[in-house]
CSV table of C-alpha atoms in Angstrom, one decimal:
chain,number,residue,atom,x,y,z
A,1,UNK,CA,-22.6,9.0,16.4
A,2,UNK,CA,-18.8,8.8,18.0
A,3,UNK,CA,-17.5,11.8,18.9
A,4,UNK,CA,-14.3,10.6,17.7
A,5,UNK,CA,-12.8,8.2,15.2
A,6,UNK,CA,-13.4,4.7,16.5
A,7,UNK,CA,-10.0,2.9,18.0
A,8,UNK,CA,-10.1,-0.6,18.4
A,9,UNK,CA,-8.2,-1.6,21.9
A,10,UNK,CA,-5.2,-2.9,21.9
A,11,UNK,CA,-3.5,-6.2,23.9
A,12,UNK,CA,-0.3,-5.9,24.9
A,13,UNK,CA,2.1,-8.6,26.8
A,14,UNK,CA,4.4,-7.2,29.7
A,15,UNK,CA,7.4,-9.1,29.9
A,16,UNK,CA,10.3,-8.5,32.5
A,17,UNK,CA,13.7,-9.5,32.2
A,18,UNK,CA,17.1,-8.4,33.9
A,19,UNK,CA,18.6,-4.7,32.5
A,20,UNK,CA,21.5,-6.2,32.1
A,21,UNK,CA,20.1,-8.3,28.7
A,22,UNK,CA,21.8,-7.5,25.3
A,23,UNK,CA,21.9,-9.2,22.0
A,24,UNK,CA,25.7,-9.6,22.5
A,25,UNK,CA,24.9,-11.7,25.5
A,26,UNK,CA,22.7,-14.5,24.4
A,27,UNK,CA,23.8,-17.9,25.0
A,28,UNK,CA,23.8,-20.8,22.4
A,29,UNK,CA,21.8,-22.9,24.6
A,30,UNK,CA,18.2,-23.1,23.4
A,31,UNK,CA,15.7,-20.3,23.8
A,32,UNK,CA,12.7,-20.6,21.9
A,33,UNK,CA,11.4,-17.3,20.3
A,34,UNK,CA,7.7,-17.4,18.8
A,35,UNK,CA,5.4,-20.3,17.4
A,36,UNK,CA,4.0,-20.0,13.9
A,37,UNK,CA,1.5,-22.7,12.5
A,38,UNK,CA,1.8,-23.2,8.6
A,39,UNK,CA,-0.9,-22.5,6.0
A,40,UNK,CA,-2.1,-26.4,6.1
A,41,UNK,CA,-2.9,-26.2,9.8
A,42,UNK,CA,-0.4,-29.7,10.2
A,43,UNK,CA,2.8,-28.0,11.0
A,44,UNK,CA,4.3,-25.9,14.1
A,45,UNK,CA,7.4,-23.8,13.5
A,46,UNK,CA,9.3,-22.8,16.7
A,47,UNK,CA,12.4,-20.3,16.3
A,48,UNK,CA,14.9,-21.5,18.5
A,49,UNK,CA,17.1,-18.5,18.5
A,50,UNK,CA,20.4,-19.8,21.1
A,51,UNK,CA,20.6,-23.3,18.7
A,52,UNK,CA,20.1,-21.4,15.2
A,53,UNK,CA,17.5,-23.5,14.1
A,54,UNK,CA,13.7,-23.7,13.4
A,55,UNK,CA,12.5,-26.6,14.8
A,56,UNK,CA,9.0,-27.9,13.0
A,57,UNK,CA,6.5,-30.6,14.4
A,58,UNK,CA,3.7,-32.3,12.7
A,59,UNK,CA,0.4,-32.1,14.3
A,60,UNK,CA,-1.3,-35.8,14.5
A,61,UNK,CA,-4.6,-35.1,13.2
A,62,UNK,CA,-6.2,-37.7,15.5
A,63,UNK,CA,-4.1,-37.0,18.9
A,64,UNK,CA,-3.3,-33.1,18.2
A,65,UNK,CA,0.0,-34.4,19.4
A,66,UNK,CA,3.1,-32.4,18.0
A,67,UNK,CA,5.8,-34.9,16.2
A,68,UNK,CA,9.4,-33.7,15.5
A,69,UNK,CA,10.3,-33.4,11.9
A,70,UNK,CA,13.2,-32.1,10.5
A,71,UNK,CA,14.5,-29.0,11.3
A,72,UNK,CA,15.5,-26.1,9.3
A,73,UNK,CA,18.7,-25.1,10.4
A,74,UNK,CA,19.9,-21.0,9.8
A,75,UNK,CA,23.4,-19.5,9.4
A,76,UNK,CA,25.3,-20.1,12.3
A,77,UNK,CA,24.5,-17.5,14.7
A,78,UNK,CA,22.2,-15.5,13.1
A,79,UNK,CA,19.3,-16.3,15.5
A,80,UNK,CA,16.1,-17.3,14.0
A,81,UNK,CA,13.8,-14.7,15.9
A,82,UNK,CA,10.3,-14.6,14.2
A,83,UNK,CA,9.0,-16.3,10.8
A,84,UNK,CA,5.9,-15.9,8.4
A,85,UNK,CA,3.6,-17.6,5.8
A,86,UNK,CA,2.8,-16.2,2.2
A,87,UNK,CA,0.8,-18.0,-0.2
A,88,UNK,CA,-0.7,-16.2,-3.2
A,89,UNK,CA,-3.5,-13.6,-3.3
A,90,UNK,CA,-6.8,-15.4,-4.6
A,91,UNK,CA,-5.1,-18.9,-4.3
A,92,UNK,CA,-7.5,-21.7,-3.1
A,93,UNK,CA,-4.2,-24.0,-2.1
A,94,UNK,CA,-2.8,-24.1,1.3
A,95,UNK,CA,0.1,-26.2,0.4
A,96,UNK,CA,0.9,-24.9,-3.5
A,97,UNK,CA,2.9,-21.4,-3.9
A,98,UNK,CA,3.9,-21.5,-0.2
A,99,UNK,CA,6.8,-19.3,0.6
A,100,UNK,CA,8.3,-18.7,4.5
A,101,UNK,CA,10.3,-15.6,5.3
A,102,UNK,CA,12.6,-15.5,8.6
A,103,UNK,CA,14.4,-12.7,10.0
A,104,UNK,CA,17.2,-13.7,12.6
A,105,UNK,CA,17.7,-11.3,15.3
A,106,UNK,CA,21.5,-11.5,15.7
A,107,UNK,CA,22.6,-10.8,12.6
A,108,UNK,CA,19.5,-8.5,11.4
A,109,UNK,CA,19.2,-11.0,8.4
A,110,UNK,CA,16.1,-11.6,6.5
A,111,UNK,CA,15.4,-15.1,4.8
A,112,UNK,CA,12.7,-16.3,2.4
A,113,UNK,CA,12.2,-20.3,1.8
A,114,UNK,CA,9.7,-21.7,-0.8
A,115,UNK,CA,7.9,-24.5,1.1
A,116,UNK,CA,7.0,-27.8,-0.3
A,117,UNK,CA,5.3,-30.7,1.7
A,118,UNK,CA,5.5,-34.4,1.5
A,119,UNK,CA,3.6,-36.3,3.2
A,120,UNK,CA,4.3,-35.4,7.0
A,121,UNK,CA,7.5,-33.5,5.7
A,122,UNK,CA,8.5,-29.8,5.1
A,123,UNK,CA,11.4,-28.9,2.6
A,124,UNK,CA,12.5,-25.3,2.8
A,125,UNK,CA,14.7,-24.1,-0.6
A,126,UNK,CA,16.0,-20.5,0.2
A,127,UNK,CA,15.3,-18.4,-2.7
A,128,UNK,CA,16.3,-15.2,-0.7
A,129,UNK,CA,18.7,-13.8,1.8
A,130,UNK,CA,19.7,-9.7,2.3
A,131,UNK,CA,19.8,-7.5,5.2
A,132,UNK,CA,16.6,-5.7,7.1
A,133,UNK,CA,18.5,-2.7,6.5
A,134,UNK,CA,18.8,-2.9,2.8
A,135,UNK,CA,22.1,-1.7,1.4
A,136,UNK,CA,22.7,0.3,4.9
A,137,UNK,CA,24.9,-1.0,7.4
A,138,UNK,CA,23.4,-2.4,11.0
A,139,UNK,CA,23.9,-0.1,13.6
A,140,UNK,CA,25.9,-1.5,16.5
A,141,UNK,CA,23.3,-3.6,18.9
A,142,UNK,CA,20.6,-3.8,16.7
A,143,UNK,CA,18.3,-6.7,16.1
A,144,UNK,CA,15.7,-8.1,13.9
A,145,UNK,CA,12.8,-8.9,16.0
A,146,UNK,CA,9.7,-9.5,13.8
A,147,UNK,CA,8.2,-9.6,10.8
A,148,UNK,CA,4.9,-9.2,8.5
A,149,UNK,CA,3.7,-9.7,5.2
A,150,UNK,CA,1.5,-7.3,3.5
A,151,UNK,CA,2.9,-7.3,0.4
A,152,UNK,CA,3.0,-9.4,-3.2
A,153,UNK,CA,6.8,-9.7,-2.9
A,154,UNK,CA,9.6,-8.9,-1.1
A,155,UNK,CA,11.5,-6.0,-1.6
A,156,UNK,CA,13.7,-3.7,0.2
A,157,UNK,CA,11.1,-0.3,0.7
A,158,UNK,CA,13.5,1.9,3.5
A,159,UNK,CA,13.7,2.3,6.9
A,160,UNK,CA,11.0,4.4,9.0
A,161,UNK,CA,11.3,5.2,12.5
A,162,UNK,CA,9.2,3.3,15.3
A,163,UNK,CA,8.0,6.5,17.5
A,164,UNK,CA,9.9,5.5,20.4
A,165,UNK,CA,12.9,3.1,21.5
A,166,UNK,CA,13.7,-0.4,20.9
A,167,UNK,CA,10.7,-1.9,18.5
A,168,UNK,CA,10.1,-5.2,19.7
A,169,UNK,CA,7.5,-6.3,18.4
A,170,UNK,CA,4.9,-4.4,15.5
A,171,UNK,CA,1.0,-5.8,14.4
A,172,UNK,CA,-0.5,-4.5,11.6
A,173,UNK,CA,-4.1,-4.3,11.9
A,174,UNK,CA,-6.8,-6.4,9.9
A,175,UNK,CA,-7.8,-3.1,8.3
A,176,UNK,CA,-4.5,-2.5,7.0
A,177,UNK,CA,-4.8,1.0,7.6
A,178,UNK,CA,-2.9,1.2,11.2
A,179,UNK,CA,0.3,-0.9,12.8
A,180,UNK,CA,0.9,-1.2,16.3
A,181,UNK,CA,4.2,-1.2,18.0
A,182,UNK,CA,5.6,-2.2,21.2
A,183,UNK,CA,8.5,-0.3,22.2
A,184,UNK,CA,10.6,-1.9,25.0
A,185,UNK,CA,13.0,0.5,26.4
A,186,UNK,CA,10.4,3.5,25.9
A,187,UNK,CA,7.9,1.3,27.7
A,188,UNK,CA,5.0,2.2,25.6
A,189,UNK,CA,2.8,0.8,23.1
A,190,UNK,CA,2.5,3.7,20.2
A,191,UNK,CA,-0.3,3.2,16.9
A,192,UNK,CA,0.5,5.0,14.1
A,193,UNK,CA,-0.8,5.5,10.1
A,194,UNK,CA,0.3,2.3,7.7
A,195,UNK,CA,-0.1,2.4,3.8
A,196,UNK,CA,-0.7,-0.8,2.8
A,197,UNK,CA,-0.1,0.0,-0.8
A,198,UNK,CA,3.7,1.3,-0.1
A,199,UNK,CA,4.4,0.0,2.9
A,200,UNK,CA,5.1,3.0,4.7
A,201,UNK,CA,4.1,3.9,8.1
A,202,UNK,CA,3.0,7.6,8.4
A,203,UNK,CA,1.7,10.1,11.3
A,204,UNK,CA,1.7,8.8,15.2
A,205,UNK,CA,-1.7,8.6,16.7
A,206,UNK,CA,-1.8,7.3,19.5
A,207,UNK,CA,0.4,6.4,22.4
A,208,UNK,CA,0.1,4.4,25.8
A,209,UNK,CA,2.7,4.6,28.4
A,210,UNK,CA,2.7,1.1,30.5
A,211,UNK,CA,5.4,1.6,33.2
A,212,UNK,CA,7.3,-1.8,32.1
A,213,UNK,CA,8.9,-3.5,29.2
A,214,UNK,CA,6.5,-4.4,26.8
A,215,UNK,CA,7.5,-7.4,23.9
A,216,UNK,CA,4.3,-8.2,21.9
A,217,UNK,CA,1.7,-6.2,20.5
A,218,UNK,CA,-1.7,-7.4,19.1
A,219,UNK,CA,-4.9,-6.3,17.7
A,220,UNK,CA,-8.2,-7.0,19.7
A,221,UNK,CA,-10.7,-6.7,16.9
């Protein structure tokens, strides 16, 4: 028997760039932020924060070439940062009930689109749009950077702090009884408690110093 309650290791993604970044600095040439792939399997969603859009491809099922489709264009800079996929509990359908929910790091927005397919199209309807900081106002500098769906619906639950400085980048893990989080400016990767069922995170239990800027943090199951 362990000796201790079993961890499950963590993967983490250094990343360097200059000190003298800032949200308030970005450009509004492109500079694409993470790749999502749909429920079907046939589409690629790539946030293109500098250009405000989300630019989606169609994989061709006999190449696995990408094709450009349309895009779905954001408000005008907001910066689509990260973006994910909900489809309903139980449902057998990839491509019925689809919903996609965005948050834009410039302008700490968050986004939700019901998803319908056409043949090798995407429409996005927004049924959604409010603030990652619920009724409070964004502190000065801040930025929506990811997102993750654990819930039936969305709804604004509070704000919780991150154990360290500058959240980047958070993973819940396939047990749903932990979340991971990569803190940039505290250069650290910190695990702490997660109720699934109120989507709260609770006591810090571990954390990892790495001696650089870390941006991504996922679970190694």
């Amino acid at each position: 028997m362990r000796d201790t309650p079993y961890t499950p290791d963590l993967l983490t993604l250094p990343w360097y760039y200059s000190s003298e970044s800032s949200i308030t600095t970005y450009s509004v040439d492109p500079m694409v932020a993470p790749v999502v792939v749909d429920p079907t399997g046939r589409f690629v969603l790539v946030h293109d924060l500098g250009a405000d859009v989300v630019r989606v491809f169609c994989v061709n099922p006999s190449t696995g070439l990408l094709q450009p489709t349309e895009s779905l264009a954001v408000n005008p800079g907001s910066g689509p940062r990260h973006g994910a996929f909900w489809t309903p509990r139980g449902s057998n359908s990839t491509s019925s009930g689809v919903y996609f929910y965005l948050v834009q790091e410039l302008s700490s927005e968050l986004s939700g689109f019901r998803v319908k397919y056409s043949g090798n199209k995407t429409f996005f309807s927004k049924v959604y749009e409010g603030s990652t900081y619920g009724k409070e106002s964004s502190p000065t500098g801040s930025g929506a950077t990811a997102i993750a769906i654990s819930a039936e619906k969305a709804s604004f639950l509070g704000l919780y702090p991150a154990y360290g400085s500058s959240p980047r980048h958070f993973s819940i893990a396939p047990t749903h009884t932990m979340v991971a989080v990569a803190l940039e400016s505290s250069q650290s990767v910190v695990m702490g408690q997660w109720n699934n069922s109120s989507g709260a995170l609770g006591t810090l239990l571990a954390e990892k110093k790495a001696g650089w800027e870390i941006p991504s943090v996922v679970w190694d199951l």
